[in-house]
Every structure is written in C-alpha cells, then in structure tokens.
mmCIF file of C-alpha atoms and ligand atoms in Angstrom:
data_model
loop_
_atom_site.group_PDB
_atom_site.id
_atom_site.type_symbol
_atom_site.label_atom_id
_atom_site.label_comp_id
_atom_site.label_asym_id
_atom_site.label_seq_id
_atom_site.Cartn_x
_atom_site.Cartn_y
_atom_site.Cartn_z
ATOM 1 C CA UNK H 937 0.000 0.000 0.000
ATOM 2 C CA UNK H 938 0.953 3.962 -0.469
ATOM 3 C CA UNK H 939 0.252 7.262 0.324
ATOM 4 C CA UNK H 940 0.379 9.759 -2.117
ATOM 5 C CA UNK H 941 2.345 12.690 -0.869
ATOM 6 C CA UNK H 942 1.891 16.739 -2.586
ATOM 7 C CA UNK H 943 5.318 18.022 -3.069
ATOM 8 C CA UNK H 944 5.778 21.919 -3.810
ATOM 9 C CA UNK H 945 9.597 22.747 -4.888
ATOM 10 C CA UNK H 946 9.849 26.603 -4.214
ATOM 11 C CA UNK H 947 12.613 29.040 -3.001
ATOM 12 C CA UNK H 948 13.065 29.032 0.264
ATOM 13 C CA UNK H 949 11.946 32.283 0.850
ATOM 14 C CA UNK H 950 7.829 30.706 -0.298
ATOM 15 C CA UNK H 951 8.640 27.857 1.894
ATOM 16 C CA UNK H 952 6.471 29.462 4.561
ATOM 17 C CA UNK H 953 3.723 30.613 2.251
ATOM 18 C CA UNK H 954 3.075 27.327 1.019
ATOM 19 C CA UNK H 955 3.289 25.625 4.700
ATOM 20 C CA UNK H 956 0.494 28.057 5.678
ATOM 21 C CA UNK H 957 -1.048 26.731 2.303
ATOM 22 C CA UNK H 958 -0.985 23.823 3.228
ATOM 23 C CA UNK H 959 -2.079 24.068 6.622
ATOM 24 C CA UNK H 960 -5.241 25.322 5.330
ATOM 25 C CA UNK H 961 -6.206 21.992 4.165
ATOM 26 C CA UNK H 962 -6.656 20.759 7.484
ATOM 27 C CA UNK H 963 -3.343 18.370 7.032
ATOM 28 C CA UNK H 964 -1.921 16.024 9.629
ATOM 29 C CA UNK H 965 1.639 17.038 9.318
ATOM 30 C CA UNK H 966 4.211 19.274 6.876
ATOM 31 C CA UNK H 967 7.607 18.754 6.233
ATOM 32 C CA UNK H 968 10.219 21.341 5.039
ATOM 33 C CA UNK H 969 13.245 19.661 3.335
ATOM 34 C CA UNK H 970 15.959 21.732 1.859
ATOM 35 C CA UNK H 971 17.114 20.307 -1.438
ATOM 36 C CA UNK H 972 20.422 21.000 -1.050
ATOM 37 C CA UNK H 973 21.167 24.128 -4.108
ATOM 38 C CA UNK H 974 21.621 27.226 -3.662
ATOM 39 C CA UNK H 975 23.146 29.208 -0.038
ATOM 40 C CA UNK H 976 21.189 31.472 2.281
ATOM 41 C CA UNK H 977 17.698 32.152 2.322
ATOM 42 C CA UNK H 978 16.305 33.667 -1.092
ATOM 43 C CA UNK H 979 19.247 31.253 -2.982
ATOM 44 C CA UNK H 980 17.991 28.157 -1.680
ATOM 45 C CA UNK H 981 15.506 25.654 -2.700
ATOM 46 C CA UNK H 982 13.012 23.963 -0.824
ATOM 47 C CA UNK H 983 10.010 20.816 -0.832
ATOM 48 C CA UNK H 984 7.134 21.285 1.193
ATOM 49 C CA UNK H 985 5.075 18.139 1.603
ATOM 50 C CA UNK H 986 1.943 16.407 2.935
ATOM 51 C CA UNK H 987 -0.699 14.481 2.301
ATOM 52 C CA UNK H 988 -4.711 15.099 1.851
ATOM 53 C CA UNK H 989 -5.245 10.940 1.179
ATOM 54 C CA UNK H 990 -5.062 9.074 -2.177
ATOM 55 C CA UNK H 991 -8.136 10.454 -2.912
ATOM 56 C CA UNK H 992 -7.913 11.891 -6.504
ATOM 57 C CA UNK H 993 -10.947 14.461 -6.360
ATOM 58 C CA UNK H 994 -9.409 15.638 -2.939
ATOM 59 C CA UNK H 995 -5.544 16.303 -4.354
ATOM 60 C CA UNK H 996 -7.294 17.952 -7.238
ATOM 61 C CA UNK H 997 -9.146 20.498 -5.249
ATOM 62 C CA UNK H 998 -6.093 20.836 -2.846
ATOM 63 C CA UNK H 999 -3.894 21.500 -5.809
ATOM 64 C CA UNK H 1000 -6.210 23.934 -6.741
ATOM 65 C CA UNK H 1001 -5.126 26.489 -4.319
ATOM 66 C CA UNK H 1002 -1.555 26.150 -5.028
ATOM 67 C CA UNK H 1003 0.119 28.728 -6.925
ATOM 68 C CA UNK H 1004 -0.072 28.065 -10.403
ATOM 69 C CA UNK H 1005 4.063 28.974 -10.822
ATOM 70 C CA UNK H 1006 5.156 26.748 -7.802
ATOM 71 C CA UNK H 1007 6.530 23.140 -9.184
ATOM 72 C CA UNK H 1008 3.761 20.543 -8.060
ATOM 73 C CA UNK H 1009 4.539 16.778 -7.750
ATOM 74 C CA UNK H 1010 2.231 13.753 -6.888
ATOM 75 C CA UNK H 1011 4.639 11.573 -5.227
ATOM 76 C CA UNK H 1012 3.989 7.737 -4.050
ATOM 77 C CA UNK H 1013 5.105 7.091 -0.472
ATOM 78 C CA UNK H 1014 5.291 3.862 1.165
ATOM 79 C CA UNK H 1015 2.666 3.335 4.020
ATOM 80 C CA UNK H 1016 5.670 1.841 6.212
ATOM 81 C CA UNK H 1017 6.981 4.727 5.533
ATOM 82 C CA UNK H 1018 4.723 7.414 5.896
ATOM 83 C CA UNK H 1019 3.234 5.988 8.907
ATOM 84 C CA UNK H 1020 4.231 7.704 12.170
ATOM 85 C CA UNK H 1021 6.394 5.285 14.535
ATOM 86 C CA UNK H 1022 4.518 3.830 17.363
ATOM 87 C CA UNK H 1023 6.876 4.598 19.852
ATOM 88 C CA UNK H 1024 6.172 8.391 19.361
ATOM 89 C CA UNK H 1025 2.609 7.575 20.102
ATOM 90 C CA UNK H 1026 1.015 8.111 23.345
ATOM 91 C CA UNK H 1027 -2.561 8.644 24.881
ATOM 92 C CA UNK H 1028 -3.863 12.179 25.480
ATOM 93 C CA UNK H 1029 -5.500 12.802 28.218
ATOM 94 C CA UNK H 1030 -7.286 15.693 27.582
ATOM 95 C CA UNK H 1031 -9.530 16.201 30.597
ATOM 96 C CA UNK H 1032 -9.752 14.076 33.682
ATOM 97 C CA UNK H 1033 -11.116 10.635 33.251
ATOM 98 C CA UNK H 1034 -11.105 11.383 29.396
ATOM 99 C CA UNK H 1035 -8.558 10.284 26.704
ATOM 100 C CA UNK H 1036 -7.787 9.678 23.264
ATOM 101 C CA UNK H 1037 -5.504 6.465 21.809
ATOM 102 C CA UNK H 1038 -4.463 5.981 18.388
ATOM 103 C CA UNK H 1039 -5.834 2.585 17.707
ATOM 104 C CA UNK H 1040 -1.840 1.312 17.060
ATOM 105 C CA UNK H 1041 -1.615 1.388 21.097
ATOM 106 C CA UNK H 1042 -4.755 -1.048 21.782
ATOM 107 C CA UNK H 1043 -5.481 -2.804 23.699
ATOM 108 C CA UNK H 1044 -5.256 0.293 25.846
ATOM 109 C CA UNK H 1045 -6.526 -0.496 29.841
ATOM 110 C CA UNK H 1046 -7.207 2.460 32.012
ATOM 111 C CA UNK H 1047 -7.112 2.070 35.737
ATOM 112 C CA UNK H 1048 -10.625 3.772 36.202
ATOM 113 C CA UNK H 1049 -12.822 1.612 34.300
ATOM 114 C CA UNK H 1050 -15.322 4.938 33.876
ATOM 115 C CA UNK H 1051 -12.642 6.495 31.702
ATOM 116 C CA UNK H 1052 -14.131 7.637 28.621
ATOM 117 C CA UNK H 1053 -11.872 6.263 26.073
ATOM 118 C CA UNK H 1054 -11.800 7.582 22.638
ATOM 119 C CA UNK H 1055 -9.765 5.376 19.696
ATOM 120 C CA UNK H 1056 -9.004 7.064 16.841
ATOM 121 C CA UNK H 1057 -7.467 5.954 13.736
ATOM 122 C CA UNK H 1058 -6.183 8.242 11.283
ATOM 123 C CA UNK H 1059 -6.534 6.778 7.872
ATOM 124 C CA UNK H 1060 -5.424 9.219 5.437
ATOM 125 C CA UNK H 1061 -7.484 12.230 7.616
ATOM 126 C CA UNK H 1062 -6.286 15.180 10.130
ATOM 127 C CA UNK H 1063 -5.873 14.033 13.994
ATOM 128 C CA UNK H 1064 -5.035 11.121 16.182
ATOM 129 C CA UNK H 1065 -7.093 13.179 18.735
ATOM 130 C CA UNK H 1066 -3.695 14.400 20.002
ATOM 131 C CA UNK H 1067 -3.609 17.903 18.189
ATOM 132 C CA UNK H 1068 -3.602 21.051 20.438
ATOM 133 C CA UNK H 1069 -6.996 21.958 18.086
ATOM 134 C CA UNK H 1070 -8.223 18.639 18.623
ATOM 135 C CA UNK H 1071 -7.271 17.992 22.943
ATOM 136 C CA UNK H 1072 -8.750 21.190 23.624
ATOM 137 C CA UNK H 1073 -11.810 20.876 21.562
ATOM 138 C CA UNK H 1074 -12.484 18.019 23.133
ATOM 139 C CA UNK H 1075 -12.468 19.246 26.775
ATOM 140 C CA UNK H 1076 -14.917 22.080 25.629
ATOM 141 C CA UNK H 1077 -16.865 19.502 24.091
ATOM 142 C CA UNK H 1078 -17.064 17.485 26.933
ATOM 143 C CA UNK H 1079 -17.672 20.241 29.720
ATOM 144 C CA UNK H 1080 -20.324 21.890 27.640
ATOM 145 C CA UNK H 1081 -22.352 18.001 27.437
ATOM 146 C CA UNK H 1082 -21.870 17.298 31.267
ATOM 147 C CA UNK H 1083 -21.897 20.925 32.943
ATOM 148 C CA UNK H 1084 -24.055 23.148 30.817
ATOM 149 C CA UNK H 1085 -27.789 23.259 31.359
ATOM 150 C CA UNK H 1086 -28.263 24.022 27.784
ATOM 151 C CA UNK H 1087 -30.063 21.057 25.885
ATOM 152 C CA UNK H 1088 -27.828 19.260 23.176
ATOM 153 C CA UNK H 1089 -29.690 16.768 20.747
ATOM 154 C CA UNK H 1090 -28.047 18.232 18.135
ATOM 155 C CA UNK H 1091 -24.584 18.668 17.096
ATOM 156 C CA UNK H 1092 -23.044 19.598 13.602
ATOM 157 C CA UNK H 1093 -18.948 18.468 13.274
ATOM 158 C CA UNK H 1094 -17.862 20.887 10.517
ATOM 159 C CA UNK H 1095 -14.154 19.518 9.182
ATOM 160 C CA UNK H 1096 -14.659 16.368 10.885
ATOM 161 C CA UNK H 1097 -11.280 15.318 9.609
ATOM 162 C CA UNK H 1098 -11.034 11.238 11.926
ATOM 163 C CA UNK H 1099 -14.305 12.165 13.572
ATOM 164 C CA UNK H 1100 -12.872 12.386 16.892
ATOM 165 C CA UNK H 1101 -15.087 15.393 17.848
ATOM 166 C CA UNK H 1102 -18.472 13.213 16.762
ATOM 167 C CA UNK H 1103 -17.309 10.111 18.003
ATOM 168 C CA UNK H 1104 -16.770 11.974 21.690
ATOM 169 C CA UNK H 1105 -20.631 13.451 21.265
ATOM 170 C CA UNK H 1106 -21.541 10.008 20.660
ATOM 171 C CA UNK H 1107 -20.135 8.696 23.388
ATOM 172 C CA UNK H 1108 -21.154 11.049 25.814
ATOM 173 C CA UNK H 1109 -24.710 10.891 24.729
ATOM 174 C CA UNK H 1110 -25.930 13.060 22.254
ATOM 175 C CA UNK H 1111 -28.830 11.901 20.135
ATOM 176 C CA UNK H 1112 -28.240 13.375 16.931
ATOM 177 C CA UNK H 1113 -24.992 14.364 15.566
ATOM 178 C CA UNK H 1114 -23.854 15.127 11.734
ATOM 179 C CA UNK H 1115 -20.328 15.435 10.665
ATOM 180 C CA UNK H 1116 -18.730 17.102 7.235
ATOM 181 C CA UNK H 1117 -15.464 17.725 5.815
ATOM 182 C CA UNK H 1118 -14.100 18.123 2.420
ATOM 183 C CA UNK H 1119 -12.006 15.659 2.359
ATOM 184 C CA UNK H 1120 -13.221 12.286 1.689
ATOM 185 C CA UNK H 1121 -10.629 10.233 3.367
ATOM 186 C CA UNK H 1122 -12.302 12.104 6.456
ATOM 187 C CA UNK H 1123 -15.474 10.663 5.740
ATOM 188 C CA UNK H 1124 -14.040 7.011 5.251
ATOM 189 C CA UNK H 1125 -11.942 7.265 8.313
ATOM 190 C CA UNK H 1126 -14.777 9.112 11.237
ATOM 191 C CA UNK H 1127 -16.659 5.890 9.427
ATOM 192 C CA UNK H 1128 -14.009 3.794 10.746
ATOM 193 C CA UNK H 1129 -13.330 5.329 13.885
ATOM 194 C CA UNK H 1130 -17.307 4.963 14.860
ATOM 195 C CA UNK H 1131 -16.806 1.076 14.256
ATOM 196 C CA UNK H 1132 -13.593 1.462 17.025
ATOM 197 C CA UNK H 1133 -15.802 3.142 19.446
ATOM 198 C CA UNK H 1134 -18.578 1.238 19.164
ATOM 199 C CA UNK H 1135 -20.942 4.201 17.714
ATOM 200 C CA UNK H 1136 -22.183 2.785 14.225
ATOM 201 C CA UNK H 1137 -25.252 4.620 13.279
ATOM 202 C CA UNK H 1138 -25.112 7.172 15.293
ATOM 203 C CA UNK H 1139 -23.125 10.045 13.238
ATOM 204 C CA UNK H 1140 -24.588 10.730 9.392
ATOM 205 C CA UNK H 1141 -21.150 11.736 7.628
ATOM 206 C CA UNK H 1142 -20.487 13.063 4.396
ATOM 207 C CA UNK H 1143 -18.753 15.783 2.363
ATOM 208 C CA UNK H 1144 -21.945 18.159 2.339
ATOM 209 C CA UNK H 1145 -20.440 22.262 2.099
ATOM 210 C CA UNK H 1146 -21.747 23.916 5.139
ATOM 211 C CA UNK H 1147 -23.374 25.797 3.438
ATOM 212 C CA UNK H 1148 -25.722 23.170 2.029
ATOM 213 C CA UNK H 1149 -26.620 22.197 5.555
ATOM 214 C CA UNK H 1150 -30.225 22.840 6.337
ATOM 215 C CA UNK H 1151 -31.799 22.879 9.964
ATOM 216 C CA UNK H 1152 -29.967 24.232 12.900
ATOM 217 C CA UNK H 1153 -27.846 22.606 16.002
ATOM 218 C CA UNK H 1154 -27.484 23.087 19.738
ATOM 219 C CA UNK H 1155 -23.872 22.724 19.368
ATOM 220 C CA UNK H 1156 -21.835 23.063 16.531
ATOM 221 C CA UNK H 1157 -18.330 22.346 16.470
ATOM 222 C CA UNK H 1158 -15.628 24.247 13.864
ATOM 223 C CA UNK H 1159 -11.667 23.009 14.073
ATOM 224 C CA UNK H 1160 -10.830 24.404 10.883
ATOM 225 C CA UNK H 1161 -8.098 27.056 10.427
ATOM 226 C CA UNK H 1162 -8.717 30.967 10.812
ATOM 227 C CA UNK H 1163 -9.182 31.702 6.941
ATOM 228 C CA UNK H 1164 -11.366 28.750 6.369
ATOM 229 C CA UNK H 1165 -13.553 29.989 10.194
ATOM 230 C CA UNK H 1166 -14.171 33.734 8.274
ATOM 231 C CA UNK H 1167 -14.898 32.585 4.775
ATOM 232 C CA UNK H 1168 -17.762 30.272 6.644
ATOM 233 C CA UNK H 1169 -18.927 32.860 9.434
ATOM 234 C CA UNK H 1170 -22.042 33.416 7.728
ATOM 235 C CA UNK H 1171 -23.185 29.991 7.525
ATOM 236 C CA UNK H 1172 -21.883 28.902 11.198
ATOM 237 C CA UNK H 1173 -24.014 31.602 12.531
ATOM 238 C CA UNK H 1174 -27.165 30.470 10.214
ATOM 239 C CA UNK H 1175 -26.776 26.477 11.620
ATOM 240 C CA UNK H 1176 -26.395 27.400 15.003
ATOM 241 C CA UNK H 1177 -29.332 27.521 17.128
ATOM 242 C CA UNK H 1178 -30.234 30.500 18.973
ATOM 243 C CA UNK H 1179 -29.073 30.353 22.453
ATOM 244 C CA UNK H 1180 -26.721 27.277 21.238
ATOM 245 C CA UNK H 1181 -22.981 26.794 21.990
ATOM 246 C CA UNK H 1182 -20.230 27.313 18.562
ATOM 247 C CA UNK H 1183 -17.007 25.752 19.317
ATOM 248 C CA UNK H 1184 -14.355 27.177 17.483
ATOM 249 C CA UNK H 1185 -10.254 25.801 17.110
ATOM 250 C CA UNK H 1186 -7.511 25.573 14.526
ATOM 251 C CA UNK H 1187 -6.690 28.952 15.662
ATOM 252 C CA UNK H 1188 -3.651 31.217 17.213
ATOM 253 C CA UNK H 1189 -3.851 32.445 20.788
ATOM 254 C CA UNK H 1190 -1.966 35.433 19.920
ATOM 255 C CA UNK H 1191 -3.583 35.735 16.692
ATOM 256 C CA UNK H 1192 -7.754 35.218 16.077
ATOM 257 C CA UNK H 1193 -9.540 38.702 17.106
ATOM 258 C CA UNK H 1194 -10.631 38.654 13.026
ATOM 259 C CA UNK H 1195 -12.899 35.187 13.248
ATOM 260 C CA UNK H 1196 -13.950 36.820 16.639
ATOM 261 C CA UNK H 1197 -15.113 39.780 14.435
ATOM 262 C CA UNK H 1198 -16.355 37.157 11.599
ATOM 263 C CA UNK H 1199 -18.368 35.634 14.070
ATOM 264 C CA UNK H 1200 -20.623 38.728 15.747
ATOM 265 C CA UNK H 1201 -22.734 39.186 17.537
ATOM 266 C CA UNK H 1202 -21.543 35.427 18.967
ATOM 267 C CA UNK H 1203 -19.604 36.342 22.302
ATOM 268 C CA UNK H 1204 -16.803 34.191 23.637
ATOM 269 C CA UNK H 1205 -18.406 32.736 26.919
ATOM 270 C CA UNK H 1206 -15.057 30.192 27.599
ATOM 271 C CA UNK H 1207 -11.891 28.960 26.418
ATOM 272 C CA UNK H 1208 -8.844 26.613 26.252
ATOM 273 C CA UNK H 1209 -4.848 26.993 25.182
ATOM 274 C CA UNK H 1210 -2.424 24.681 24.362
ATOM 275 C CA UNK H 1211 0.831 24.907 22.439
ATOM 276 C CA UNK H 1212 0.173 28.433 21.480
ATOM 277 C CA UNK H 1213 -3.499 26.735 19.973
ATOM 278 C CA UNK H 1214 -6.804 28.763 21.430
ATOM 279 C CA UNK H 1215 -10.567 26.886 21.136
ATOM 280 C CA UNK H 1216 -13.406 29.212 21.969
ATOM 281 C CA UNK H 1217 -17.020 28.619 23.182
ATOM 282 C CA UNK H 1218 -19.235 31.422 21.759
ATOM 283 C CA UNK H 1219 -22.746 32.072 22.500
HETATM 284 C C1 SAM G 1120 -7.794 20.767 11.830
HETATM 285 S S1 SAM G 1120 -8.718 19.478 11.076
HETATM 286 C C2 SAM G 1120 -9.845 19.066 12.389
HETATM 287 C C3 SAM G 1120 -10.279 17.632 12.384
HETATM 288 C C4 SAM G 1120 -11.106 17.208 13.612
HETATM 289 N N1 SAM G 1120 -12.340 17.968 13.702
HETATM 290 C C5 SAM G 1120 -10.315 17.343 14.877
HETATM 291 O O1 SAM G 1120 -10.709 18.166 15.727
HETATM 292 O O2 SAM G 1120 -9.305 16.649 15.032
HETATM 293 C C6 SAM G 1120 -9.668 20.407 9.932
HETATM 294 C C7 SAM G 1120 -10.537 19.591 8.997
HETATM 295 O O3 SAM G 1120 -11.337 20.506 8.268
HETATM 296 C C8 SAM G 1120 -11.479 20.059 6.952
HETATM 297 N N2 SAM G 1120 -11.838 21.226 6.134
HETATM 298 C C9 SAM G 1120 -11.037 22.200 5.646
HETATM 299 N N3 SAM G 1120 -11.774 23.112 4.971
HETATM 300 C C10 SAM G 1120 -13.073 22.713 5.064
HETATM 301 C C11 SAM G 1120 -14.305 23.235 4.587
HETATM 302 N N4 SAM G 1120 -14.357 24.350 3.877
HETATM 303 N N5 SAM G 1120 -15.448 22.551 4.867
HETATM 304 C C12 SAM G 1120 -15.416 21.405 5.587
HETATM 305 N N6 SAM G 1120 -14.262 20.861 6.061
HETATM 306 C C13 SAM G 1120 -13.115 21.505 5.797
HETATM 307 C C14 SAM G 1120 -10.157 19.411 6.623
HETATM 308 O O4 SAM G 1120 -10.292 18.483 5.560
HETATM 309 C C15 SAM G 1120 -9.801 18.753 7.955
HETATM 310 O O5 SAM G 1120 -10.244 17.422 8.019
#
C-alpha cells in the first residue's frame, strides 16, 4: 500500500507561504526539506510536503489552491513509511477521566474503568485526537455536554477530519450528531473510527459544504483554520441555534480577534490553550 504525498519545490523564501497553504487543508503534518542548491535564504531551494489521502478528487481540489508557478509533484510514499512510529505515540489525556488512543496502542486499559476512552485511527485524515486543536476541543466539548444546562440533541462536526469530535458526542450521549469535511478520506476514516468506538449509526457523515446544511444545532463544532472559520462565518451563525454553543479551534492564541469579528454578535463565553493553539465557546 501507499500514500500519495503533494510536493511543492519553491525558493526558500515561499517555503512558509506554502506551509500556511498547506495548513489550510486541514493536514496532519508538513515537512520542510531543503534540497540541497543554492546558499542562504532567497538562494535556496526547498520541498514542502503532505498528504490530503489518495483520494484523486481531494488532491485535485487541494492542488487547486496552489500557486499556479510553484513546481507541483504527486509523489507515491510507502505506508511503512509514511506511517508515524509507534513509539512516538502516546494517549492524550485531555480532561480528567477522558482520553484519546491511536488505535496502534490497543489494547489500551485504564485504571478507572469509567474512563471515557476515545480510539481514533487516522486513515489518510487530520488528527489522532492528540492535536492542540483537537485535545482542547475536546475538553470544551465534553464540559459543555456534562456541565451546561443548555439542551444538546443536536450537534453539527464541521471539518470532521477522523471524527474524533463526533465520536466523543456520541459517546457522551448526544442523540443526533452530523459530521462534514471536504475531504473524503475524512469521511471514510470518522466511518471507521465509529466502528472502534462502538458508535455505528449514530453520526450521518459526508462531504456536504456547510453551506448546504439545512436545519440548525445546539452545538456546533468548527476546528478548521482561521481563513477557512471567516470565509464560513455566515453559515456557522445560520446552523447554530439561537441560544446554542459554537465551538471554534484551529486557531492562534496570539492571533484570532478577526474570526472573533467574523463571528458577531456570537460572544466568547469560555476557552482553552495549548501549544500556542486557542478553542473558543461562543454564544
Ligand atoms: C484541523 S482538522 C480538524 C479535524 C477534527 N475535527 C479534529 O478536531 O481533530 C480540519 C478539517 O477541516 C477540513 N476542512 C477544511 N476546509 C473545510 C471546509 N471548507 N469545509 C469542511 N471541512 C473543511 C479538513 O479536511 C480537515 O479534516
């Protein structure tokens, strides 16, 4: 089996354009490698890489939003390969008596047999539930279900990417919960990660736009990144309940008063850091 990787060769002095690019696409992981010409930044050249799946739709549209004078390359990548070691694996524990483990480390045991244990697998998607946007999404997730009076039958996952946001509603109770993302490796692998955790049936997943979504949730949850958060403002606000909770991530502490703004009259009510990450509950 292989991954295929998206390799953009650019000078160095791009290399952080197209990481941000990239970043955008709600990607697991980028990696930087210098090619080994030129000296100094400006003279050198670099290859930015990552991977959106195999999925040939999903490169297309990602490839989309490159640069048209950047060199692009489709590269095939050995799953052995690509696939992060085990031993850098570990589970999160990302509130108390609440974890995530990448399926790799089962069987997983916890002392406390209430321990709400969330296996994720990440398939070609974003997450192993370990991501600053991801840990502290879920402990806003989680603290709104068990310690807010509000009622929550409904919850939209926009950018699902492994579905660990759903799969955690699921578990914790809610009744109806729908998840999205653009990518359809997300879509195969939240469908996947519900058959880990035991939830089959109870998240409807697909790659509907947001803006296709009709109806309106008691929660809604949005770890996408800050550009992608603006451009969808609008149509966050319209699927959100009145009175309901929005659950934003896949933003910078130091840097996200412009979705803030995107997002008025919404009012932060709570938030989490981590790693320089912010996730923010707005009413
Ligand atoms: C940072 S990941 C978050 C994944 C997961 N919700 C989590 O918390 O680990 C962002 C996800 O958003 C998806 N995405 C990016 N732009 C999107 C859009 N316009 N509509 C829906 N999903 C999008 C990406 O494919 C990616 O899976």
């Amino acid at each position: 089996m292989s991954t295929r990787t998206i390799v953009v060769t650019v000078s160095d002095e791009f290399a952080d354009v197209v990481t941000d690019r990239m970043w955008q696409w709600g990607v697991q992981a980028v990696s930087e490698t210098g090619t080994g010409t030129g000296t100094g930044t400006g003279t050198g050249m670099v290859e930015v890489a990552t991977s959106v799946g195999s999925d040939d739709d999903a490169i297309d549209r990602a490839v989309a939003t490159l640069d048209p004078q950047w060199s692009v390359e489709i590269r095939e990548v050995d799953d052995a390969v690509a696939q992060v070691a085990p031993e850098y694996l570990s589970p999160t524990w990302y509130a108390p008596g609440m974890v995530s483990v990448p399926e790799s480390l089962l069987p997983f045991t916890p002392d406390d047999p209430d321990t709400v244990v969330t296996v994720i697998d990440p398939g070609s998607a974003f997450g192993l539930g370990d991501h600053p946007t991801t840990r502290t999404s879920m402990a806003l997730l989680a603290h709104l279900l068990r310690h807010e009076p509000t009622s929550a039958d409904r919850l939209l996952d926009v950018g699902c990417g492994t579905g660990a946001l759903a799969v955690l509603a699921a578990q914790l109770g809610v009744p109806t919960i729908r998840a999205i993302d653009i990518a359809d490796a997300a879509v195969t692998a939240t469908r996947h990660n519900m058959e880990l955790n035991d939830v089959v049936g109870r998240i409807e997943v697909d790659t509907t736009p947001v803006a296709d979504v009709d109806g309106t949730y008691d929660i809604v949850m949005a770890n996408i990144l800050a550009p992608v958060l603006v451009s969808m403002a609008a149509d966050l606000k319209r699927v959100l309940r009145p009175g309901g909770s929005l659950v934003i991530s896949g933003i910078l502490t130091d840097r996200h008063d412009h979705v803030l703004a995107a997002l008025r009259p919404l009012a932060p009510v709570r938030s989490l850091e981590h790693d320089g990450w912010i996730s923010i509950v707005l009413h």
